Short mmCIF file of C-alpha atoms and ligand atoms in Angstrom, two decimals:
data_model
loop_
_atom_site.label_atom_id
_atom_site.label_comp_id
_atom_site.label_asym_id
_atom_site.label_seq_id
_atom_site.Cartn_x
_atom_site.Cartn_y
_atom_site.Cartn_z
CA MET A 76 -25.02 2.31 13.67
CA ARG A 77 -23.42 5.09 15.86
CA VAL A 78 -21.12 4.69 18.31
CA GLY A 79 -20.11 6.79 21.51
CA LYS A 80 -18.14 10.26 21.38
CA SER A 81 -14.65 9.97 19.42
CA ILE A 82 -11.58 11.93 19.41
CA ILE A 83 -9.49 12.64 16.48
CA LEU A 84 -5.66 13.05 16.54
CA PHE A 85 -5.02 15.23 13.67
CA GLY A 86 -1.64 16.54 12.33
CA PRO A 87 0.81 15.93 9.24
CA PRO A 88 2.60 12.47 8.72
CA GLY A 89 5.38 12.51 11.47
CA ALA A 90 3.64 14.95 13.83
CA GLY A 91 3.95 12.32 16.53
CA LYS A 92 0.28 10.75 16.32
CA GLY A 93 1.40 7.30 16.34
CA THR A 94 3.80 8.17 19.37
CA GLN A 95 1.28 9.97 21.41
CA SER A 96 -1.93 7.78 20.86
CA GLY A 97 -1.08 5.44 23.53
CA LEU A 98 -1.11 8.15 26.13
CA ILE A 99 -4.66 9.54 24.98
CA SER A 100 -5.98 5.92 24.64
CA SER A 101 -4.95 5.35 28.33
CA ILE A 102 -6.36 8.67 29.76
CA THR A 103 -9.69 8.67 27.68
CA GLY A 104 -10.25 4.58 27.31
CA LYS A 105 -10.84 5.06 23.89
CA PRO A 106 -9.11 2.33 21.50
CA GLN A 107 -6.80 3.79 18.85
CA VAL A 108 -7.63 3.31 15.40
CA SER A 109 -4.91 4.06 12.83
CA THR A 110 -6.15 3.98 9.23
CA GLY A 111 -2.47 3.76 8.23
CA ASP A 112 -1.54 0.85 10.34
CA MET A 113 -5.05 -1.27 8.78
CA LEU A 114 -3.89 -0.25 5.25
CA ARG A 115 -0.31 -1.28 6.06
CA GLU A 116 -1.79 -4.49 7.37
CA ALA A 117 -4.02 -5.14 4.33
CA VAL A 118 -0.99 -4.70 2.21
CA LYS A 119 1.24 -7.26 4.24
CA GLU A 120 -1.77 -9.65 3.94
CA GLY A 121 -1.75 -9.03 0.43
CA THR A 122 -5.78 -8.67 0.46
CA ASP A 123 -7.64 -7.19 -2.61
CA LEU A 124 -8.05 -3.88 -0.52
CA GLY A 125 -4.31 -3.93 0.31
CA LYS A 126 -3.18 -4.49 -3.39
CA SER A 127 -5.58 -1.48 -4.45
CA ALA A 128 -4.29 0.66 -1.87
CA GLN A 129 -0.75 -0.02 -2.03
CA SER A 130 0.40 2.11 -5.04
CA TYR A 131 -1.54 5.09 -3.41
CA MET A 132 0.63 4.79 -0.23
CA GLU A 133 3.75 4.06 -2.03
CA ASN A 134 3.43 7.42 -4.08
CA GLY A 135 2.36 9.51 -1.02
CA LEU A 136 -1.17 10.01 -2.11
CA LEU A 137 -4.50 9.41 -0.32
CA VAL A 138 -6.34 6.02 -0.62
CA PRO A 139 -9.95 6.81 -2.00
CA ASP A 140 -12.34 7.79 0.69
CA GLN A 141 -14.70 5.16 -0.46
CA VAL A 142 -12.18 2.53 0.60
CA ILE A 143 -11.40 4.11 3.99
CA MET A 144 -14.81 4.52 4.93
CA ASP A 145 -15.39 0.58 4.24
CA LEU A 146 -12.58 0.10 6.35
CA ILE A 147 -13.93 2.18 9.22
CA ARG A 148 -17.38 1.02 9.21
CA VAL A 149 -15.98 -2.64 9.69
CA ARG A 150 -13.73 -1.62 12.60
CA LEU A 151 -16.89 0.30 14.26
CA THR A 152 -18.76 -3.32 14.42
CA ASN A 153 -16.14 -4.37 16.92
CA ASP A 154 -17.44 -4.43 20.61
CA ASP A 155 -14.63 -2.13 21.72
CA ALA A 156 -15.88 0.68 19.51
CA ASP A 157 -19.24 1.00 21.40
CA SER A 158 -17.90 3.81 23.69
CA GLY A 159 -16.21 6.01 20.74
CA LEU A 160 -12.76 5.79 19.49
CA LEU A 161 -9.42 7.59 19.05
CA PHE A 162 -8.74 8.18 15.40
CA ASP A 163 -5.42 8.65 14.26
CA GLY A 164 -4.60 9.66 10.60
CA PHE A 165 -8.69 9.98 9.96
CA PRO A 166 -10.27 11.68 8.59
CA ARG A 167 -7.99 13.10 5.94
CA THR A 168 -10.56 14.67 3.64
CA LEU A 169 -13.65 16.58 4.07
CA PRO A 170 -15.89 13.78 2.49
CA GLN A 171 -14.32 11.64 5.27
CA ALA A 172 -15.14 13.86 8.07
CA MET A 173 -18.44 14.31 6.79
CA ALA A 174 -19.10 10.71 6.61
CA LEU A 175 -17.73 10.27 10.05
CA GLU A 176 -20.35 12.67 11.34
CA GLN A 177 -23.03 9.86 10.61
CA LEU A 178 -21.01 7.28 12.73
CA THR A 179 -20.30 8.98 15.91
CA GLU A 180 -20.02 12.43 17.51
CA VAL A 181 -16.62 14.19 17.29
CA GLU A 182 -15.84 15.35 20.85
CA LYS A 183 -12.46 17.00 20.18
CA VAL A 184 -9.75 17.17 17.63
CA ILE A 185 -6.27 17.37 19.13
CA SER A 186 -3.91 18.67 16.35
CA LEU A 187 -0.27 18.34 16.52
CA VAL A 188 1.70 21.22 14.98
CA VAL A 189 4.95 20.62 13.50
CA GLU A 190 6.94 22.55 10.75
CA ASP A 191 7.65 20.65 7.44
CA ASP A 192 11.57 20.50 7.64
CA GLU A 193 11.22 19.18 11.19
CA ILE A 194 9.13 16.47 9.90
CA VAL A 195 11.45 15.48 7.45
CA SER A 196 14.05 15.14 9.53
CA ARG A 197 12.02 12.97 11.99
CA ILE A 198 10.47 10.74 9.25
CA THR A 199 13.61 9.81 7.62
CA GLY A 200 14.70 8.69 11.04
CA ARG A 201 12.01 6.78 12.22
CA ARG A 202 12.11 2.93 12.71
CA THR A 203 9.51 0.67 13.73
CA ASP A 204 9.91 -2.49 15.87
CA PRO A 205 7.83 -5.29 14.10
CA VAL A 206 7.31 -7.16 16.82
CA SER A 207 5.99 -4.62 19.37
CA GLY A 208 4.81 -1.97 17.22
CA GLU A 209 6.66 0.70 19.10
CA ILE A 210 8.19 3.59 17.13
CA TYR A 211 11.65 4.64 17.49
CA HIS A 212 13.92 7.29 15.98
CA VAL A 213 17.73 6.72 15.08
CA VAL A 214 18.57 10.28 17.11
CA PHE A 215 15.46 11.21 19.28
CA LYS A 216 14.31 7.82 20.74
CA PRO A 217 16.75 5.30 20.13
CA ALA A 218 15.70 1.64 20.57
CA PRO A 219 17.17 -0.55 23.21
CA PRO A 220 20.22 -3.01 22.08
CA GLU A 221 17.96 -6.02 21.92
CA VAL A 222 15.46 -4.48 19.78
CA SER A 223 17.61 -2.49 17.49
CA GLY A 224 18.79 -5.29 15.33
CA ARG A 225 15.22 -5.95 13.99
CA LEU A 226 13.81 -2.44 13.30
CA VAL A 227 12.45 -1.68 10.22
CA GLN A 228 11.83 1.45 8.00
CA ARG A 229 8.44 2.01 6.51
CA ASN A 230 8.81 2.12 2.55
CA ASP A 231 7.09 5.44 2.46
CA ASP A 232 9.36 7.11 4.82
CA THR A 233 12.16 8.52 2.35
CA GLU A 234 12.63 11.73 1.81
CA GLU A 235 11.04 11.71 -1.72
CA THR A 236 8.03 10.39 -0.57
CA VAL A 237 7.66 12.33 2.82
CA ARG A 238 7.68 15.50 0.82
CA LYS A 239 4.75 14.05 -1.46
CA ARG A 240 2.85 13.28 1.52
CA LEU A 241 3.31 16.70 2.98
CA ALA A 242 2.25 18.03 -0.55
CA THR A 243 -0.92 15.95 0.04
CA PHE A 244 -1.40 16.90 3.64
CA HIS A 245 -1.29 20.57 2.88
CA GLN A 246 -3.69 20.36 -0.11
CA GLN A 247 -6.31 17.91 1.10
CA THR A 248 -6.06 17.50 4.79
CA ALA A 249 -4.88 20.70 6.43
CA PRO A 250 -8.13 22.40 5.14
CA LEU A 251 -10.03 20.46 7.57
CA SER A 252 -8.56 22.03 10.68
CA GLU A 253 -10.39 25.10 9.85
CA TYR A 254 -13.61 23.01 9.30
CA TYR A 255 -13.26 21.63 13.19
CA ARG A 256 -11.90 25.06 14.47
CA GLU A 257 -15.49 26.65 13.19
CA ARG A 258 -17.32 24.00 15.30
CA GLY A 259 -15.34 24.96 18.04
CA LEU A 260 -13.66 21.31 18.35
CA LEU A 261 -10.11 22.18 17.44
CA ILE A 262 -7.22 22.18 20.15
CA GLU A 263 -3.95 22.94 18.77
CA ILE A 264 -0.79 21.71 20.50
CA ASP A 265 2.89 22.35 19.69
CA GLY A 266 4.16 19.03 18.40
CA SER A 267 7.74 20.20 17.69
CA GLY A 268 9.09 19.78 21.29
CA ASP A 269 10.43 16.46 22.58
CA ILE A 270 8.15 13.78 22.96
CA LYS A 271 7.67 14.21 26.83
CA GLN A 272 6.96 17.77 26.42
CA VAL A 273 4.13 17.03 23.81
CA SER A 274 2.82 14.43 25.95
CA ALA A 275 2.75 16.71 29.11
CA SER A 276 0.80 19.36 27.00
CA ILE A 277 -1.66 16.63 25.78
CA GLY A 278 -2.27 15.26 29.16
CA THR A 279 -2.95 18.70 30.55
CA VAL A 280 -5.59 19.27 27.94
CA LEU A 281 -7.11 16.05 28.56
CA GLU A 282 -7.20 16.39 32.14
CA LYS A 283 -8.60 19.71 32.18
CA ASP A 284 -11.51 18.36 30.10
CA ILE A 285 -12.06 15.30 32.52
CA GLY A 286 -12.06 17.97 35.34
CA SER A 287 -14.61 20.31 33.95
P1 AMP B 66 -0.12 7.19 7.83
O1 AMP B 66 0.47 5.90 8.61
O2 AMP B 66 -1.46 7.58 8.80
O3 AMP B 66 0.76 8.36 7.46
O4 AMP B 66 -0.63 6.65 6.45
C1 AMP B 66 0.04 5.85 5.64
C2 AMP B 66 -0.78 6.13 3.92
O5 AMP B 66 -1.87 5.43 3.98
C3 AMP B 66 -0.93 7.45 3.56
O6 AMP B 66 0.26 8.27 3.01
C4 AMP B 66 -2.06 7.25 2.69
O7 AMP B 66 -1.68 6.77 1.51
C5 AMP B 66 -2.86 6.11 3.41
N1 AMP B 66 -3.79 6.61 4.35
C6 AMP B 66 -3.82 6.38 5.74
N2 AMP B 66 -5.00 7.06 6.05
C7 AMP B 66 -5.83 7.48 5.27
C8 AMP B 66 -7.03 7.96 5.20
N3 AMP B 66 -7.67 8.26 6.23
N4 AMP B 66 -7.31 8.57 3.93
C9 AMP B 66 -6.71 8.37 2.75
N5 AMP B 66 -5.51 7.53 2.68
C10 AMP B 66 -4.92 7.28 3.92
#
């Protein structure tokens, strides 16, 4: 089974993929699919899949491709996937990228480029509202007072794990940008500015495409 054209939001952990995905979804109409969110949900629910993924996640390692592709295949059976999806944090390996090609045509890959040191300071200050799923930052995007008391920190957002996740990204995921560049699909965006600036750059890229 194949779904409509899809978009990939690519970049290291903490590049702002989760923060920017809402904007891209609203412009393109494609629902966001985050494999990281799906895995965290499975861990929280204590499913067998969650139990097997947990130790990889806590150690900054990638969950095996087979597990990820099973999750994606199930997600694609939802009706809302028919006109394509916005993938956030997927694919992360070459085998995942190749398996995805059997399931959808990749229309474009929006790659957020951010230096490692900036990522470490971003991620260690990142907090999530468990009620709305909204992502905040203690310095760059403080939560309103009525929300700040209930914020949680992901347990893989410590500096030690972030460094491991970055190493994993550089070894296993970053080479994918070449794969998509060769296919003429890669759009690189400077992700180091503030959130609004990055959103504006993404908006410009997408609107240019829609207008053409
Ligand atoms: P994320 O929220 O995207 O940073 O993902 C959190 C963790 O989930 C990662 O550090 C990996 O352990 C795991 N994970 C998420 N997506 C994938 C994927 N596509 N392939 C392998 N592991 C993944």
